[in-house]
Amino acid sequence: LTAPIVAFGALATKNAVDSAKAIAQVEAAVKSTGGAAGRSVSQLEEMATGLQRISLYDDDQILQQVTANLLTFTNVTGTEFDKAQLAILNLSTRLGTDLTSASVQVGKALNDPIKGVTALGRAGVQFTAAQKEQIAALVESGDVAAAQSIILGELETQFGGAAEAAANADPYTQMANEVGNLSESFGAIINEALIPVVGYLQGVVDRISGFSDGTKKAIVVVGGLLAVAGPLVIAIGGLISAYTSIRTALAGLTIAQLKLNIAVLANPYVAIGAAVVAAVALIIYNWDSI
């Protein structure tokens, strides 16, 4: 029972730390861009949870590799920002690219639609001549959001549903992601409880660092002896157990069979050697039966 609890605790604390790191990156991006995307951190967290459930990506992975990166493209805002996140997951799933690369690719295209169309074309996303002309006209008239909508619409046409299809085909990853989310809340509690322990350990480390070289050497020697003690006790226990078994076996044999003096049992090392001889003798003696 202890091992699974410890394993879950270790997983929970790691997941809680990963979640905190992801949220910290999003918070930093929102702050540095002055909230240009028009979405709060809590809204972005909620969106990431929703996207996790229709993809194979964990919400922390989405926050750190998609949301935080997309926030740096300040021309991508509002509903276009929301649609762009899903488009990135679909593109990454279909083409097998990592989320960070897909995020930068889509972010650049939406941030500067005229250049972005050409860049996406090199990546395999095709636009007609009429679409390219329309996008250019919209950008020149100042309606960047409408130009972005054309790009997002084409991404939806070519890659829409890819992430959800992959999620439906792999319920095990979905289940693992949900368990990971559950463990994060427990991990946060454990991490909070560890804070005073870390402070105490820092004090201990500071005190030990102030010890003389002779004292530190003594600690190493004692530590080494204690490290050896465990295996040694186990080995001695095994030797005693083996000796007991050998002594019991030898007790059932006649002197005529082994030609040994019963006094040999008084010495465990001799007894072990005698046991080997006895085993060979018994095998030879009973070879026909064997």
PDB file of C-alpha atoms in Angstrom:
ATOM      1  CA  LEU A   1       0.000   0.000   0.000  1.00  0.00           C
ATOM      2  CA  THR A   2       2.844   2.387   0.830  1.00  0.00           C
ATOM      3  CA  ALA A   3       4.595   2.201  -2.547  1.00  0.00           C
ATOM      4  CA  PRO A   4       1.561   3.249  -4.646  1.00  0.00           C
ATOM      5  CA  ILE A   5       0.821   6.116  -2.248  1.00  0.00           C
ATOM      6  CA  VAL A   6       4.410   7.363  -2.460  1.00  0.00           C
ATOM      7  CA  ALA A   7       4.353   6.990  -6.258  1.00  0.00           C
ATOM      8  CA  PHE A   8       1.107   8.962  -6.519  1.00  0.00           C
ATOM      9  CA  GLY A   9       2.533  11.625  -4.192  1.00  0.00           C
ATOM     10  CA  ALA A  10       5.632  11.969  -6.358  1.00  0.00           C
ATOM     11  CA  LEU A  11       3.514  12.200  -9.512  1.00  0.00           C
ATOM     12  CA  ALA A  12       1.153  14.693  -7.884  1.00  0.00           C
ATOM     13  CA  THR A  13       3.929  17.026  -6.758  1.00  0.00           C
ATOM     14  CA  LYS A  14       5.581  16.934 -10.200  1.00  0.00           C
ATOM     15  CA  ASN A  15       2.280  17.653 -11.950  1.00  0.00           C
ATOM     16  CA  ALA A  16       1.563  20.516  -9.552  1.00  0.00           C
ATOM     17  CA  VAL A  17       4.974  22.050 -10.279  1.00  0.00           C
ATOM     18  CA  ASP A  18       4.483  21.628 -14.053  1.00  0.00           C
ATOM     19  CA  SER A  19       1.070  23.285 -13.793  1.00  0.00           C
ATOM     20  CA  ALA A  20       2.461  26.193 -11.784  1.00  0.00           C
ATOM     21  CA  LYS A  21       5.248  26.698 -14.351  1.00  0.00           C
ATOM     22  CA  ALA A  22       2.767  26.698 -17.258  1.00  0.00           C
ATOM     23  CA  ILE A  23       0.462  29.203 -15.565  1.00  0.00           C
ATOM     24  CA  ALA A  24       3.433  31.390 -14.658  1.00  0.00           C
ATOM     25  CA  GLN A  25       4.435  31.559 -18.342  1.00  0.00           C
ATOM     26  CA  VAL A  26       0.902  32.562 -19.343  1.00  0.00           C
ATOM     27  CA  GLU A  27       0.741  35.185 -16.596  1.00  0.00           C
ATOM     28  CA  ALA A  28       4.070  36.620 -17.742  1.00  0.00           C
ATOM     29  CA  ALA A  29       2.897  36.763 -21.386  1.00  0.00           C
ATOM     30  CA  VAL A  30      -0.403  38.438 -20.464  1.00  0.00           C
ATOM     31  CA  LYS A  31       1.461  40.997 -18.372  1.00  0.00           C
ATOM     32  CA  SER A  32       4.168  41.740 -20.939  1.00  0.00           C
ATOM     33  CA  THR A  33       1.632  42.219 -23.759  1.00  0.00           C
ATOM     34  CA  GLY A  34      -0.725  44.275 -21.622  1.00  0.00           C
ATOM     35  CA  GLY A  35      -3.520  41.740 -22.106  1.00  0.00           C
ATOM     36  CA  ALA A  36      -3.612  42.382 -25.863  1.00  0.00           C
ATOM     37  CA  ALA A  37      -5.425  39.095 -26.552  1.00  0.00           C
ATOM     38  CA  GLY A  38      -8.401  40.255 -24.485  1.00  0.00           C
ATOM     39  CA  ARG A  39      -8.408  37.128 -22.333  1.00  0.00           C
ATOM     40  CA  SER A  40      -7.663  36.802 -18.608  1.00  0.00           C
ATOM     41  CA  VAL A  41      -5.404  34.111 -17.187  1.00  0.00           C
ATOM     42  CA  SER A  42      -8.391  32.277 -15.664  1.00  0.00           C
ATOM     43  CA  GLN A  43     -10.184  32.320 -19.035  1.00  0.00           C
ATOM     44  CA  LEU A  44      -7.101  30.944 -20.743  1.00  0.00           C
ATOM     45  CA  GLU A  45      -6.808  28.179 -18.133  1.00  0.00           C
ATOM     46  CA  GLU A  46     -10.446  27.239 -18.693  1.00  0.00           C
ATOM     47  CA  MET A  47      -9.917  27.158 -22.474  1.00  0.00           C
ATOM     48  CA  ALA A  48      -6.858  24.920 -22.062  1.00  0.00           C
ATOM     49  CA  THR A  49      -8.903  22.443 -20.004  1.00  0.00           C
ATOM     50  CA  GLY A  50     -11.565  22.361 -22.713  1.00  0.00           C
ATOM     51  CA  LEU A  51      -8.970  21.855 -25.452  1.00  0.00           C
ATOM     52  CA  GLN A  52      -7.373  19.030 -23.490  1.00  0.00           C
ATOM     53  CA  ARG A  53     -10.638  17.104 -23.612  1.00  0.00           C
ATOM     54  CA  ILE A  54     -10.809  17.231 -27.398  1.00  0.00           C
ATOM     55  CA  SER A  55      -7.146  16.452 -28.054  1.00  0.00           C
ATOM     56  CA  LEU A  56      -4.260  14.297 -26.854  1.00  0.00           C
ATOM     57  CA  TYR A  57      -2.466  17.261 -25.290  1.00  0.00           C
ATOM     58  CA  ASP A  58      -2.402  17.972 -21.558  1.00  0.00           C
ATOM     59  CA  ASP A  59      -3.759  21.376 -20.481  1.00  0.00           C
ATOM     60  CA  ASP A  60      -0.391  22.411 -19.003  1.00  0.00           C
ATOM     61  CA  GLN A  61       1.277  21.534 -22.293  1.00  0.00           C
ATOM     62  CA  ILE A  62      -1.311  23.630 -24.141  1.00  0.00           C
ATOM     63  CA  LEU A  63      -0.829  26.593 -21.792  1.00  0.00           C
ATOM     64  CA  GLN A  64       2.949  26.562 -22.019  1.00  0.00           C
ATOM     65  CA  GLN A  65       3.484  25.667 -25.680  1.00  0.00           C
ATOM     66  CA  VAL A  66       0.383  27.124 -27.351  1.00  0.00           C
ATOM     67  CA  THR A  67      -1.240  29.821 -25.220  1.00  0.00           C
ATOM     68  CA  ALA A  68       1.924  31.500 -23.923  1.00  0.00           C
ATOM     69  CA  ASN A  69       3.507  31.535 -27.405  1.00  0.00           C
ATOM     70  CA  LEU A  70       0.375  32.755 -29.186  1.00  0.00           C
ATOM     71  CA  LEU A  71      -0.007  35.615 -26.700  1.00  0.00           C
ATOM     72  CA  THR A  72       3.216  37.139 -28.017  1.00  0.00           C
ATOM     73  CA  PHE A  73       1.498  37.870 -31.353  1.00  0.00           C
ATOM     74  CA  THR A  74      -0.423  40.922 -30.232  1.00  0.00           C
ATOM     75  CA  ASN A  75      -2.491  41.271 -33.424  1.00  0.00           C
ATOM     76  CA  VAL A  76      -4.255  37.989 -32.616  1.00  0.00           C
ATOM     77  CA  THR A  77      -7.116  38.835 -30.273  1.00  0.00           C
ATOM     78  CA  GLY A  78     -10.610  37.867 -29.156  1.00  0.00           C
ATOM     79  CA  THR A  79     -12.415  35.066 -30.978  1.00  0.00           C
ATOM     80  CA  GLU A  80      -9.589  34.798 -33.517  1.00  0.00           C
ATOM     81  CA  PHE A  81      -7.250  33.998 -30.630  1.00  0.00           C
ATOM     82  CA  ASP A  82      -9.607  31.254 -29.399  1.00  0.00           C
ATOM     83  CA  LYS A  83      -9.968  29.729 -32.875  1.00  0.00           C
ATOM     84  CA  ALA A  84      -6.221  29.937 -33.436  1.00  0.00           C
ATOM     85  CA  GLN A  85      -5.505  27.726 -30.419  1.00  0.00           C
ATOM     86  CA  LEU A  86      -7.731  24.956 -31.779  1.00  0.00           C
ATOM     87  CA  ALA A  87      -6.254  25.401 -35.260  1.00  0.00           C
ATOM     88  CA  ILE A  88      -2.765  24.897 -33.797  1.00  0.00           C
ATOM     89  CA  LEU A  89      -3.790  21.630 -32.127  1.00  0.00           C
ATOM     90  CA  ASN A  90      -5.353  20.357 -35.358  1.00  0.00           C
ATOM     91  CA  LEU A  91      -2.342  21.373 -37.450  1.00  0.00           C
ATOM     92  CA  SER A  92       0.126  19.811 -35.014  1.00  0.00           C
ATOM     93  CA  THR A  93      -1.855  16.572 -34.814  1.00  0.00           C
ATOM     94  CA  ARG A  94      -2.308  16.162 -38.566  1.00  0.00           C
ATOM     95  CA  LEU A  95       1.226  17.126 -39.610  1.00  0.00           C
ATOM     96  CA  GLY A  96       2.951  15.562 -36.604  1.00  0.00           C
ATOM     97  CA  THR A  97       4.778  18.762 -35.672  1.00  0.00           C
ATOM     98  CA  ASP A  98       5.420  19.882 -32.103  1.00  0.00           C
ATOM     99  CA  LEU A  99       3.055  22.399 -30.532  1.00  0.00           C
ATOM    100  CA  THR A 100       5.630  25.155 -30.185  1.00  0.00           C
ATOM    101  CA  SER A 101       6.502  25.100 -33.893  1.00  0.00           C
ATOM    102  CA  ALA A 102       2.828  24.997 -34.888  1.00  0.00           C
ATOM    103  CA  SER A 103       2.050  27.889 -32.527  1.00  0.00           C
ATOM    104  CA  VAL A 104       4.770  30.098 -33.959  1.00  0.00           C
ATOM    105  CA  GLN A 105       3.767  29.178 -37.500  1.00  0.00           C
ATOM    106  CA  VAL A 106       0.077  30.007 -37.055  1.00  0.00           C
ATOM    107  CA  GLY A 107       0.842  33.027 -34.849  1.00  0.00           C
ATOM    108  CA  LYS A 108       3.095  34.596 -37.491  1.00  0.00           C
ATOM    109  CA  ALA A 109       0.503  33.959 -40.215  1.00  0.00           C
ATOM    110  CA  LEU A 110      -2.278  35.655 -38.255  1.00  0.00           C
ATOM    111  CA  ASN A 111      -0.107  38.489 -36.983  1.00  0.00           C
ATOM    112  CA  ASP A 112       0.845  39.444 -40.552  1.00  0.00           C
ATOM    113  CA  PRO A 113      -1.750  37.785 -42.851  1.00  0.00           C
ATOM    114  CA  ILE A 114      -0.187  38.844 -46.180  1.00  0.00           C
ATOM    115  CA  LYS A 115       3.229  37.315 -45.399  1.00  0.00           C
ATOM    116  CA  GLY A 116       1.571  34.570 -43.370  1.00  0.00           C
ATOM    117  CA  VAL A 117      -0.300  33.139 -46.331  1.00  0.00           C
ATOM    118  CA  THR A 118       2.980  32.612 -48.172  1.00  0.00           C
ATOM    119  CA  ALA A 119       4.623  31.029 -45.115  1.00  0.00           C
ATOM    120  CA  LEU A 120       1.704  28.651 -44.554  1.00  0.00           C
ATOM    121  CA  GLY A 121       1.812  27.738 -48.245  1.00  0.00           C
ATOM    122  CA  ARG A 122       5.377  26.494 -47.801  1.00  0.00           C
ATOM    123  CA  ALA A 123       4.151  24.354 -44.891  1.00  0.00           C
ATOM    124  CA  GLY A 124       1.475  22.739 -47.033  1.00  0.00           C
ATOM    125  CA  VAL A 125      -1.534  24.981 -46.325  1.00  0.00           C
ATOM    126  CA  GLN A 126      -2.811  26.064 -49.721  1.00  0.00           C
ATOM    127  CA  PHE A 127      -4.740  29.265 -50.514  1.00  0.00           C
ATOM    128  CA  THR A 128      -6.329  30.172 -53.822  1.00  0.00           C
ATOM    129  CA  ALA A 129      -5.307  33.277 -55.743  1.00  0.00           C
ATOM    130  CA  ALA A 130      -8.696  34.814 -54.942  1.00  0.00           C
ATOM    131  CA  GLN A 131      -8.203  34.218 -51.206  1.00  0.00           C
ATOM    132  CA  LYS A 132      -4.749  35.795 -51.299  1.00  0.00           C
ATOM    133  CA  GLU A 133      -6.108  38.874 -53.065  1.00  0.00           C
ATOM    134  CA  GLN A 134      -8.978  39.148 -50.603  1.00  0.00           C
ATOM    135  CA  ILE A 135      -6.655  38.849 -47.617  1.00  0.00           C
ATOM    136  CA  ALA A 136      -4.379  41.567 -49.022  1.00  0.00           C
ATOM    137  CA  ALA A 137      -7.330  43.882 -49.666  1.00  0.00           C
ATOM    138  CA  LEU A 138      -8.701  43.398 -46.160  1.00  0.00           C
ATOM    139  CA  VAL A 139      -5.339  44.101 -44.534  1.00  0.00           C
ATOM    140  CA  GLU A 140      -4.863  47.238 -46.610  1.00  0.00           C
ATOM    141  CA  SER A 141      -8.326  48.457 -45.582  1.00  0.00           C
ATOM    142  CA  GLY A 142      -7.444  47.881 -41.915  1.00  0.00           C
ATOM    143  CA  ASP A 143      -9.748  44.898 -41.369  1.00  0.00           C
ATOM    144  CA  VAL A 144      -7.070  42.487 -40.122  1.00  0.00           C
ATOM    145  CA  ALA A 145      -9.588  40.398 -38.165  1.00  0.00           C
ATOM    146  CA  ALA A 146     -11.494  39.571 -41.366  1.00  0.00           C
ATOM    147  CA  ALA A 147      -8.246  38.545 -43.074  1.00  0.00           C
ATOM    148  CA  GLN A 148      -7.421  36.358 -40.092  1.00  0.00           C
ATOM    149  CA  SER A 149     -10.855  34.739 -40.347  1.00  0.00           C
ATOM    150  CA  ILE A 150     -10.117  33.661 -43.928  1.00  0.00           C
ATOM    151  CA  ILE A 151      -6.840  32.041 -42.825  1.00  0.00           C
ATOM    152  CA  LEU A 152      -8.503  30.322 -39.853  1.00  0.00           C
ATOM    153  CA  GLY A 153     -11.343  29.147 -42.083  1.00  0.00           C
ATOM    154  CA  GLU A 154      -8.921  27.533 -44.494  1.00  0.00           C
ATOM    155  CA  LEU A 155      -7.041  25.888 -41.617  1.00  0.00           C
ATOM    156  CA  GLU A 156     -10.371  24.517 -40.385  1.00  0.00           C
ATOM    157  CA  THR A 157     -11.201  23.218 -43.863  1.00  0.00           C
ATOM    158  CA  GLN A 158      -7.882  21.408 -44.253  1.00  0.00           C
ATOM    159  CA  PHE A 159      -7.168  20.268 -40.689  1.00  0.00           C
ATOM    160  CA  GLY A 160     -10.422  20.638 -38.731  1.00  0.00           C
ATOM    161  CA  GLY A 161     -11.288  17.786 -36.371  1.00  0.00           C
ATOM    162  CA  ALA A 162      -7.822  16.196 -36.469  1.00  0.00           C
ATOM    163  CA  ALA A 163      -7.132  16.676 -32.753  1.00  0.00           C
ATOM    164  CA  GLU A 164     -10.552  15.390 -31.666  1.00  0.00           C
ATOM    165  CA  ALA A 165     -10.331  12.358 -33.946  1.00  0.00           C
ATOM    166  CA  ALA A 166      -6.978  11.435 -32.393  1.00  0.00           C
ATOM    167  CA  ALA A 167      -8.423  11.883 -28.896  1.00  0.00           C
ATOM    168  CA  ASN A 168     -11.383   9.612 -29.669  1.00  0.00           C
ATOM    169  CA  ALA A 169      -9.001   6.939 -30.946  1.00  0.00           C
ATOM    170  CA  ASP A 170      -6.824   7.017 -27.805  1.00  0.00           C
ATOM    171  CA  PRO A 171      -8.919   6.995 -24.593  1.00  0.00           C
ATOM    172  CA  TYR A 172      -5.884   5.924 -22.549  1.00  0.00           C
ATOM    173  CA  THR A 173      -4.086   9.234 -23.085  1.00  0.00           C
ATOM    174  CA  GLN A 174      -7.318  11.064 -22.292  1.00  0.00           C
ATOM    175  CA  MET A 175      -7.633   9.103 -19.039  1.00  0.00           C
ATOM    176  CA  ALA A 176      -3.996   9.753 -18.116  1.00  0.00           C
ATOM    177  CA  ASN A 177      -4.479  13.481 -18.691  1.00  0.00           C
ATOM    178  CA  GLU A 178      -7.559  13.533 -16.444  1.00  0.00           C
ATOM    179  CA  VAL A 179      -5.717  11.658 -13.690  1.00  0.00           C
ATOM    180  CA  GLY A 180      -2.885  14.160 -14.079  1.00  0.00           C
ATOM    181  CA  ASN A 181      -5.310  17.035 -13.563  1.00  0.00           C
ATOM    182  CA  LEU A 182      -6.735  15.350 -10.470  1.00  0.00           C
ATOM    183  CA  SER A 183      -3.274  14.800  -9.027  1.00  0.00           C
ATOM    184  CA  GLU A 184      -2.334  18.472  -9.441  1.00  0.00           C
ATOM    185  CA  SER A 185      -4.653  19.590  -6.638  1.00  0.00           C
ATOM    186  CA  PHE A 186      -3.178  16.993  -4.273  1.00  0.00           C
ATOM    187  CA  GLY A 187       0.335  17.920  -5.378  1.00  0.00           C
ATOM    188  CA  ALA A 188      -0.303  21.585  -4.605  1.00  0.00           C
ATOM    189  CA  ILE A 189      -1.269  20.642  -1.023  1.00  0.00           C
ATOM    190  CA  ILE A 190       1.831  18.442  -0.639  1.00  0.00           C
ATOM    191  CA  ASN A 191       4.101  21.158  -2.038  1.00  0.00           C
ATOM    192  CA  GLU A 192       2.624  23.720   0.340  1.00  0.00           C
ATOM    193  CA  ALA A 193       3.295  21.380   3.254  1.00  0.00           C
ATOM    194  CA  LEU A 194       6.898  20.903   2.087  1.00  0.00           C
ATOM    195  CA  ILE A 195       7.725  24.616   2.180  1.00  0.00           C
ATOM    196  CA  PRO A 196       8.553  24.687   5.929  1.00  0.00           C
ATOM    197  CA  VAL A 197      10.467  21.406   5.558  1.00  0.00           C
ATOM    198  CA  VAL A 198      12.623  22.982   2.837  1.00  0.00           C
ATOM    199  CA  GLY A 199      13.313  25.932   5.123  1.00  0.00           C
ATOM    200  CA  TYR A 200      14.368  23.562   7.902  1.00  0.00           C
ATOM    201  CA  LEU A 201      16.635  21.615   5.542  1.00  0.00           C
ATOM    202  CA  GLN A 202      18.263  24.839   4.400  1.00  0.00           C
ATOM    203  CA  GLY A 203      19.128  25.586   8.009  1.00  0.00           C
ATOM    204  CA  VAL A 204      20.552  22.074   8.466  1.00  0.00           C
ATOM    205  CA  VAL A 205      22.630  22.408   5.294  1.00  0.00           C
ATOM    206  CA  ASP A 206      23.992  25.755   6.470  1.00  0.00           C
ATOM    207  CA  ARG A 207      24.989  24.259   9.830  1.00  0.00           C
ATOM    208  CA  ILE A 208      26.631  21.203   8.259  1.00  0.00           C
ATOM    209  CA  SER A 209      28.489  23.413   5.797  1.00  0.00           C
ATOM    210  CA  GLY A 210      30.066  25.128   8.797  1.00  0.00           C
ATOM    211  CA  PHE A 211      31.497  21.877  10.189  1.00  0.00           C
ATOM    212  CA  SER A 212      35.245  21.333  10.167  1.00  0.00           C
ATOM    213  CA  ASP A 213      36.806  19.035   7.549  1.00  0.00           C
ATOM    214  CA  GLY A 214      37.497  16.446  10.252  1.00  0.00           C
ATOM    215  CA  THR A 215      33.852  16.380  11.323  1.00  0.00           C
ATOM    216  CA  LYS A 216      32.679  16.048   7.720  1.00  0.00           C
ATOM    217  CA  LYS A 217      35.118  13.174   7.190  1.00  0.00           C
ATOM    218  CA  ALA A 218      33.753  11.425  10.279  1.00  0.00           C
ATOM    219  CA  ILE A 219      30.199  11.846   8.943  1.00  0.00           C
ATOM    220  CA  VAL A 220      31.235  10.250   5.631  1.00  0.00           C
ATOM    221  CA  VAL A 221      32.846   7.287   7.437  1.00  0.00           C
ATOM    222  CA  VAL A 222      29.835   6.725   9.701  1.00  0.00           C
ATOM    223  CA  GLY A 223      27.484   7.105   6.758  1.00  0.00           C
ATOM    224  CA  GLY A 224      29.465   4.527   4.798  1.00  0.00           C
ATOM    225  CA  LEU A 225      29.359   2.065   7.695  1.00  0.00           C
ATOM    226  CA  LEU A 226      25.601   2.523   8.030  1.00  0.00           C
ATOM    227  CA  ALA A 227      25.186   1.998   4.290  1.00  0.00           C
ATOM    228  CA  VAL A 228      27.114  -1.278   4.493  1.00  0.00           C
ATOM    229  CA  ALA A 229      25.281  -2.391   7.640  1.00  0.00           C
ATOM    230  CA  GLY A 230      21.952  -3.000   5.908  1.00  0.00           C
ATOM    231  CA  PRO A 231      23.172  -5.417   3.219  1.00  0.00           C
ATOM    232  CA  LEU A 232      25.518  -7.050   5.731  1.00  0.00           C
ATOM    233  CA  VAL A 233      22.664  -7.819   8.132  1.00  0.00           C
ATOM    234  CA  ILE A 234      20.660  -9.284   5.249  1.00  0.00           C
ATOM    235  CA  ALA A 235      23.639 -11.419   4.190  1.00  0.00           C
ATOM    236  CA  ILE A 236      24.205 -12.666   7.741  1.00  0.00           C
ATOM    237  CA  GLY A 237      20.515 -13.449   8.048  1.00  0.00           C
ATOM    238  CA  GLY A 238      20.671 -15.462   4.841  1.00  0.00           C
ATOM    239  CA  LEU A 239      23.767 -17.311   6.052  1.00  0.00           C
ATOM    240  CA  ILE A 240      22.090 -18.218   9.341  1.00  0.00           C
ATOM    241  CA  SER A 241      18.988 -19.385   7.496  1.00  0.00           C
ATOM    242  CA  ALA A 242      21.084 -21.507   5.133  1.00  0.00           C
ATOM    243  CA  TYR A 243      23.091 -22.955   8.008  1.00  0.00           C
ATOM    244  CA  THR A 244      19.888 -23.894   9.841  1.00  0.00           C
ATOM    245  CA  SER A 245      18.559 -25.663   6.775  1.00  0.00           C
ATOM    246  CA  ILE A 246      21.858 -27.473   6.233  1.00  0.00           C
ATOM    247  CA  ARG A 247      22.035 -28.526   9.869  1.00  0.00           C
ATOM    248  CA  THR A 248      18.492 -29.885   9.725  1.00  0.00           C
ATOM    249  CA  ALA A 249      19.287 -31.811   6.545  1.00  0.00           C
ATOM    250  CA  LEU A 250      22.499 -33.229   7.945  1.00  0.00           C
ATOM    251  CA  ALA A 251      20.754 -34.266  11.142  1.00  0.00           C
ATOM    252  CA  GLY A 252      18.642 -36.709   9.110  1.00  0.00           C
ATOM    253  CA  LEU A 253      21.641 -38.479   7.589  1.00  0.00           C
ATOM    254  CA  THR A 254      23.530 -41.414   9.047  1.00  0.00           C
ATOM    255  CA  ILE A 255      27.229 -41.350   9.820  1.00  0.00           C
ATOM    256  CA  ALA A 256      27.651 -44.317   7.562  1.00  0.00           C
ATOM    257  CA  GLN A 257      26.323 -42.428   4.582  1.00  0.00           C
ATOM    258  CA  LEU A 258      28.514 -39.376   4.993  1.00  0.00           C
ATOM    259  CA  LYS A 259      31.448 -40.684   7.039  1.00  0.00           C
ATOM    260  CA  LEU A 260      31.437 -37.411   8.934  1.00  0.00           C
ATOM    261  CA  ASN A 261      31.863 -36.700  12.579  1.00  0.00           C
ATOM    262  CA  ILE A 262      28.769 -35.016  14.109  1.00  0.00           C
ATOM    263  CA  ALA A 263      31.109 -32.441  15.624  1.00  0.00           C
ATOM    264  CA  VAL A 264      31.410 -30.814  12.211  1.00  0.00           C
ATOM    265  CA  LEU A 265      28.082 -29.131  12.902  1.00  0.00           C
ATOM    266  CA  ALA A 266      29.689 -26.999  15.559  1.00  0.00           C
ATOM    267  CA  ASN A 267      31.406 -24.897  12.883  1.00  0.00           C
ATOM    268  CA  PRO A 268      29.032 -23.259  10.360  1.00  0.00           C
ATOM    269  CA  TYR A 269      31.719 -22.774   7.705  1.00  0.00           C
ATOM    270  CA  VAL A 270      32.751 -26.426   7.862  1.00  0.00           C
ATOM    271  CA  ALA A 271      29.063 -27.353   7.880  1.00  0.00           C
ATOM    272  CA  ILE A 272      28.471 -25.437   4.659  1.00  0.00           C
ATOM    273  CA  GLY A 273      31.367 -27.220   2.988  1.00  0.00           C
ATOM    274  CA  ALA A 274      30.123 -30.538   4.349  1.00  0.00           C
ATOM    275  CA  ALA A 275      26.682 -29.801   2.992  1.00  0.00           C
ATOM    276  CA  VAL A 276      28.093 -29.489  -0.526  1.00  0.00           C
ATOM    277  CA  VAL A 277      29.884 -32.809  -0.156  1.00  0.00           C
ATOM    278  CA  ALA A 278      26.729 -34.318   1.323  1.00  0.00           C
ATOM    279  CA  ALA A 279      24.636 -33.085  -1.568  1.00  0.00           C
ATOM    280  CA  VAL A 280      27.001 -34.630  -4.108  1.00  0.00           C
ATOM    281  CA  ALA A 281      27.150 -37.863  -2.116  1.00  0.00           C
ATOM    282  CA  LEU A 282      23.374 -38.102  -1.891  1.00  0.00           C
ATOM    283  CA  ILE A 283      22.974 -37.482  -5.634  1.00  0.00           C
ATOM    284  CA  ILE A 284      25.478 -40.258  -6.428  1.00  0.00           C
ATOM    285  CA  TYR A 285      23.967 -42.593  -3.820  1.00  0.00           C
ATOM    286  CA  ASN A 286      20.425 -42.070  -5.152  1.00  0.00           C
ATOM    287  CA  TRP A 287      21.294 -41.692  -8.841  1.00  0.00           C
ATOM    288  CA  ASP A 288      19.114 -44.595  -9.984  1.00  0.00           C
ATOM    289  CA  SER A 289      16.071 -43.135  -8.226  1.00  0.00           C
ATOM    290  CA  ILE A 290      16.792 -39.695  -9.643  1.00  0.00           C
TER     291      ILE A 290
END
